[in-house]
Tab-separated table of C-alpha atoms in Angstrom:
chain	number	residue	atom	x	y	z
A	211	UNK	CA	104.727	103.611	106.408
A	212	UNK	CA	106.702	104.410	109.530
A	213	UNK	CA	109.550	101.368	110.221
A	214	UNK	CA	108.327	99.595	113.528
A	215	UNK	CA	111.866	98.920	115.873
A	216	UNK	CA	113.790	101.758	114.513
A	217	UNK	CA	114.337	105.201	114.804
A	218	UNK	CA	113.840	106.216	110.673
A	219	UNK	CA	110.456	106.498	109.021
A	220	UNK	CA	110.234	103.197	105.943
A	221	UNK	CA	110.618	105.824	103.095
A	222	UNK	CA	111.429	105.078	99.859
A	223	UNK	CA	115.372	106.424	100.574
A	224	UNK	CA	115.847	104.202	104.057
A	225	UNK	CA	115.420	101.223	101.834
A	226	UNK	CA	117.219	102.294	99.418
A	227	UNK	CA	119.977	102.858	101.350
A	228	UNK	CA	119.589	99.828	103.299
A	229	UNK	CA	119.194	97.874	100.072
A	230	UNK	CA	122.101	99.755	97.924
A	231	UNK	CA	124.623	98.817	100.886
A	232	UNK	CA	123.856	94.655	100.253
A	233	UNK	CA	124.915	92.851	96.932
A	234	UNK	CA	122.617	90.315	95.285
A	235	UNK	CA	125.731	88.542	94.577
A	236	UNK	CA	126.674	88.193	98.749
A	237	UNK	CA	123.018	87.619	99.644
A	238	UNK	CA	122.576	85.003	97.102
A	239	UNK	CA	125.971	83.157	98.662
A	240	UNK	CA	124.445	83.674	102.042
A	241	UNK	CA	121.536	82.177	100.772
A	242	UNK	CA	122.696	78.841	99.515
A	243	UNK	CA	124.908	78.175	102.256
A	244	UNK	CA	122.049	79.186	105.029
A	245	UNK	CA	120.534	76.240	106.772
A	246	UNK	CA	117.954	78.046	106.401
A	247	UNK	CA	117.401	77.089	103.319
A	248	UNK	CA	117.201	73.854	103.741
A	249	UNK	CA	114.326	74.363	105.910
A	250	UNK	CA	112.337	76.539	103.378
A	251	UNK	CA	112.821	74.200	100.204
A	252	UNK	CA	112.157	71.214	102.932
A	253	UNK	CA	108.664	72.751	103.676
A	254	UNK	CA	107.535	73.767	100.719
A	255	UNK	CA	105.127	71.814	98.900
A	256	UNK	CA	106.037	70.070	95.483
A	257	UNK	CA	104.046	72.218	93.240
A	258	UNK	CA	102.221	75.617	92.542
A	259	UNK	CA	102.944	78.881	93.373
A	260	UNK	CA	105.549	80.359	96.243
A	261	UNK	CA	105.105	83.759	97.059
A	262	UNK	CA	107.877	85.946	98.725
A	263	UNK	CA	106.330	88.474	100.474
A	264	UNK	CA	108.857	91.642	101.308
A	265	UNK	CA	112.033	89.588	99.251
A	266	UNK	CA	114.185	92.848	98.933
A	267	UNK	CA	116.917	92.380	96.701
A	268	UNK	CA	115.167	88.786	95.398
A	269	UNK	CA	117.924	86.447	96.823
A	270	UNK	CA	115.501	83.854	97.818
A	271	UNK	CA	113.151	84.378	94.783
A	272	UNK	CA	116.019	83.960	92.093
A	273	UNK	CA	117.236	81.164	94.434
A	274	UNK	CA	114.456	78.750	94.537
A	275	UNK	CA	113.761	79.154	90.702
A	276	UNK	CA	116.827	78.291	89.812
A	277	UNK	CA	115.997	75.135	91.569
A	278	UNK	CA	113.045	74.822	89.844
A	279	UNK	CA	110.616	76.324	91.819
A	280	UNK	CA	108.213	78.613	90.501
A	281	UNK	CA	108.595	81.559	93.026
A	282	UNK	CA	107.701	84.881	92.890
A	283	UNK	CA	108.366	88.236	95.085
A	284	UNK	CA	107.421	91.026	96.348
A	285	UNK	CA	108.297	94.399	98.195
A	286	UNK	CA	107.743	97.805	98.450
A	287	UNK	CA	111.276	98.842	98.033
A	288	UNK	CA	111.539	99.839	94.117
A	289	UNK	CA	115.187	100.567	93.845
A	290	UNK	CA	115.701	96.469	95.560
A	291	UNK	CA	113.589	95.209	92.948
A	292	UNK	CA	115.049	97.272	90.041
A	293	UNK	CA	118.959	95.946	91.373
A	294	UNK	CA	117.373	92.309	90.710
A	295	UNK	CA	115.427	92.474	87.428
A	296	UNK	CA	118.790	94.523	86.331
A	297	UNK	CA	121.025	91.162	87.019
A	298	UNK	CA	118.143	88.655	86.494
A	299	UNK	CA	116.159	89.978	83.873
A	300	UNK	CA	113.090	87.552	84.392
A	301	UNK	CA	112.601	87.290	87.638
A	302	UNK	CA	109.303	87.620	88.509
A	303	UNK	CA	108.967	90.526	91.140
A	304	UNK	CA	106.370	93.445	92.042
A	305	UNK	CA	106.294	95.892	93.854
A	306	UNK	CA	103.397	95.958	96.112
A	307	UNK	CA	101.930	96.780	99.727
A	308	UNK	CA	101.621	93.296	101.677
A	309	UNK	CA	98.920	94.026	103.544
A	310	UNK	CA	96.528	94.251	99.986
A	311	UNK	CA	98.139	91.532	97.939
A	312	UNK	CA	97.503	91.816	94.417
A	313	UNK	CA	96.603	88.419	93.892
A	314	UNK	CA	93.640	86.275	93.889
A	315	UNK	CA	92.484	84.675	97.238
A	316	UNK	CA	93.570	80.885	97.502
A	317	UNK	CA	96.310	80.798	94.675
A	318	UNK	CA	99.271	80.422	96.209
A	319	UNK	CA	100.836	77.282	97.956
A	320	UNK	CA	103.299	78.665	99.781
A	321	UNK	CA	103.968	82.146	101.517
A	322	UNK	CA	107.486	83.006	103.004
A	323	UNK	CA	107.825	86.399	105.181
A	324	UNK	CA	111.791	86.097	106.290
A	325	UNK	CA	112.433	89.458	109.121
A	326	UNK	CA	109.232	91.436	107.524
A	327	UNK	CA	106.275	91.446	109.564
A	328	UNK	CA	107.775	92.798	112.613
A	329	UNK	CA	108.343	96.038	111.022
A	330	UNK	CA	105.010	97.199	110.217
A	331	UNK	CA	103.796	99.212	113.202
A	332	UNK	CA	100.204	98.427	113.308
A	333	UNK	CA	101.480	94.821	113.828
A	334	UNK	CA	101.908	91.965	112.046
A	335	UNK	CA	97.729	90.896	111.915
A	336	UNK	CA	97.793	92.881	108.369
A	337	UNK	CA	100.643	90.933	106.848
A	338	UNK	CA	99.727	87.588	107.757
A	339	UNK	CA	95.907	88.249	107.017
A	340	UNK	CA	96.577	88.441	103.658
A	341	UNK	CA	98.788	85.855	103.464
A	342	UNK	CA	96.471	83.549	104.752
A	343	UNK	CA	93.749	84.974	101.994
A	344	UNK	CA	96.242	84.698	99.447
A	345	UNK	CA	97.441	80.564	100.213
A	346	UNK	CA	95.423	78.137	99.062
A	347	UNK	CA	93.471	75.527	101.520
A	348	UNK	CA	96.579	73.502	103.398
A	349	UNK	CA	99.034	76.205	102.039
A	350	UNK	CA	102.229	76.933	103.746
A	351	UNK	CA	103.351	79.886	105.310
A	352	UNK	CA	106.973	80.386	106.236
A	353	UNK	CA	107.553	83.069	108.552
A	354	UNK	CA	110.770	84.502	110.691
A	355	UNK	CA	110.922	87.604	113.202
A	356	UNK	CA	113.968	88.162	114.934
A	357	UNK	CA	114.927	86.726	118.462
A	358	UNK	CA	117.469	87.882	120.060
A	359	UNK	CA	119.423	84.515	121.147
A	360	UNK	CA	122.764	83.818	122.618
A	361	UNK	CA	124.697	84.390	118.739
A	362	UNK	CA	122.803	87.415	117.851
A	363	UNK	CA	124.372	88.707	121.436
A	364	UNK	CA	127.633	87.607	120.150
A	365	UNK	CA	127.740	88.882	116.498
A	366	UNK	CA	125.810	92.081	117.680
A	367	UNK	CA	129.387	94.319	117.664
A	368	UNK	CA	129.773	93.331	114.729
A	369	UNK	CA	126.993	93.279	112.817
A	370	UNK	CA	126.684	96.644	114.243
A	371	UNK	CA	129.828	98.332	113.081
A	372	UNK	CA	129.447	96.508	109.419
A	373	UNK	CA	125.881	97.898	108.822
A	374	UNK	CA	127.336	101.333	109.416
């Protein structure tokens, strides 16, 4: 699937190498210090399933169980998901297109998308179809796309030159 918003194609190797460049170890510092996750674990309901859809290296997934959650992920990006399961052995991850979920319709109570459905060309309808087929009735979906505020401006240098 061609990458929407860059100039690369979404093969197997671009996430690999956008993937092999993070540590699980950073991401999951990043993670429990983000504000943003307070928000997610604020939102999400108190029981049943909480699907990751397009978790990458499994930050949030390994996250969230370890506080008890029982979270789940996917992505399409093999060599992401391999890098997790290799430091946590049991996390529970697939790899998998998000616009077919392989799981039943109405079985999940949550759905979180963090910076994913903006990328898929055809739009984001796909993505967040099947995340609606796969939540439960008064599920919750979680989802963040990029917007390009004031301290993006700021940090963009930088972020630039360390993503090199």
């Amino acid at each position: 699937m061609p990458l929407a918003y860059y100039s690369r194609a979404a093969t197997a190797a671009f996430w690999s190498e956008h993937w092999g460049r993070q540590s699980l170890d950073e991401l999951l510092g990043v993670a429990r210090a983000s504000p943003l996750t307070g928000l997610i674990v604020g939102a999400l309901p108190a029981e049943g399933f909480v699907f990751e859809g397009g978790c990458g290296l499994g930050q949030y997934v390994v996250l969230l169980r370890a506080l008890g959650v029982s979270a789940l992920g996917a992505d399409q990006a093999l060599a992401a998901l391999r890098e997790c399961r290799r430091v946590h052995r049991d996390a529970p991850l697939s790899a998998m297109d998000l616009r077919q979920l392989a799981v039943r319709s109405g079985i999940l109570s949550a759905y979180i998308s963090l910076g994913v459905v903006e990328h898929d060309p055809a739009g984001p309808d796909g993505i967040v179809s099947e995340a609606a087929r796969g939540l439960r009735s008064g599920g919750v979906l979680l989802l963040s796309v990029p917007y390009w505020n004031g301290v993006r401006r700021l940090f963009a240098p930088y972020l630039v030159l360390r993503n090199r």
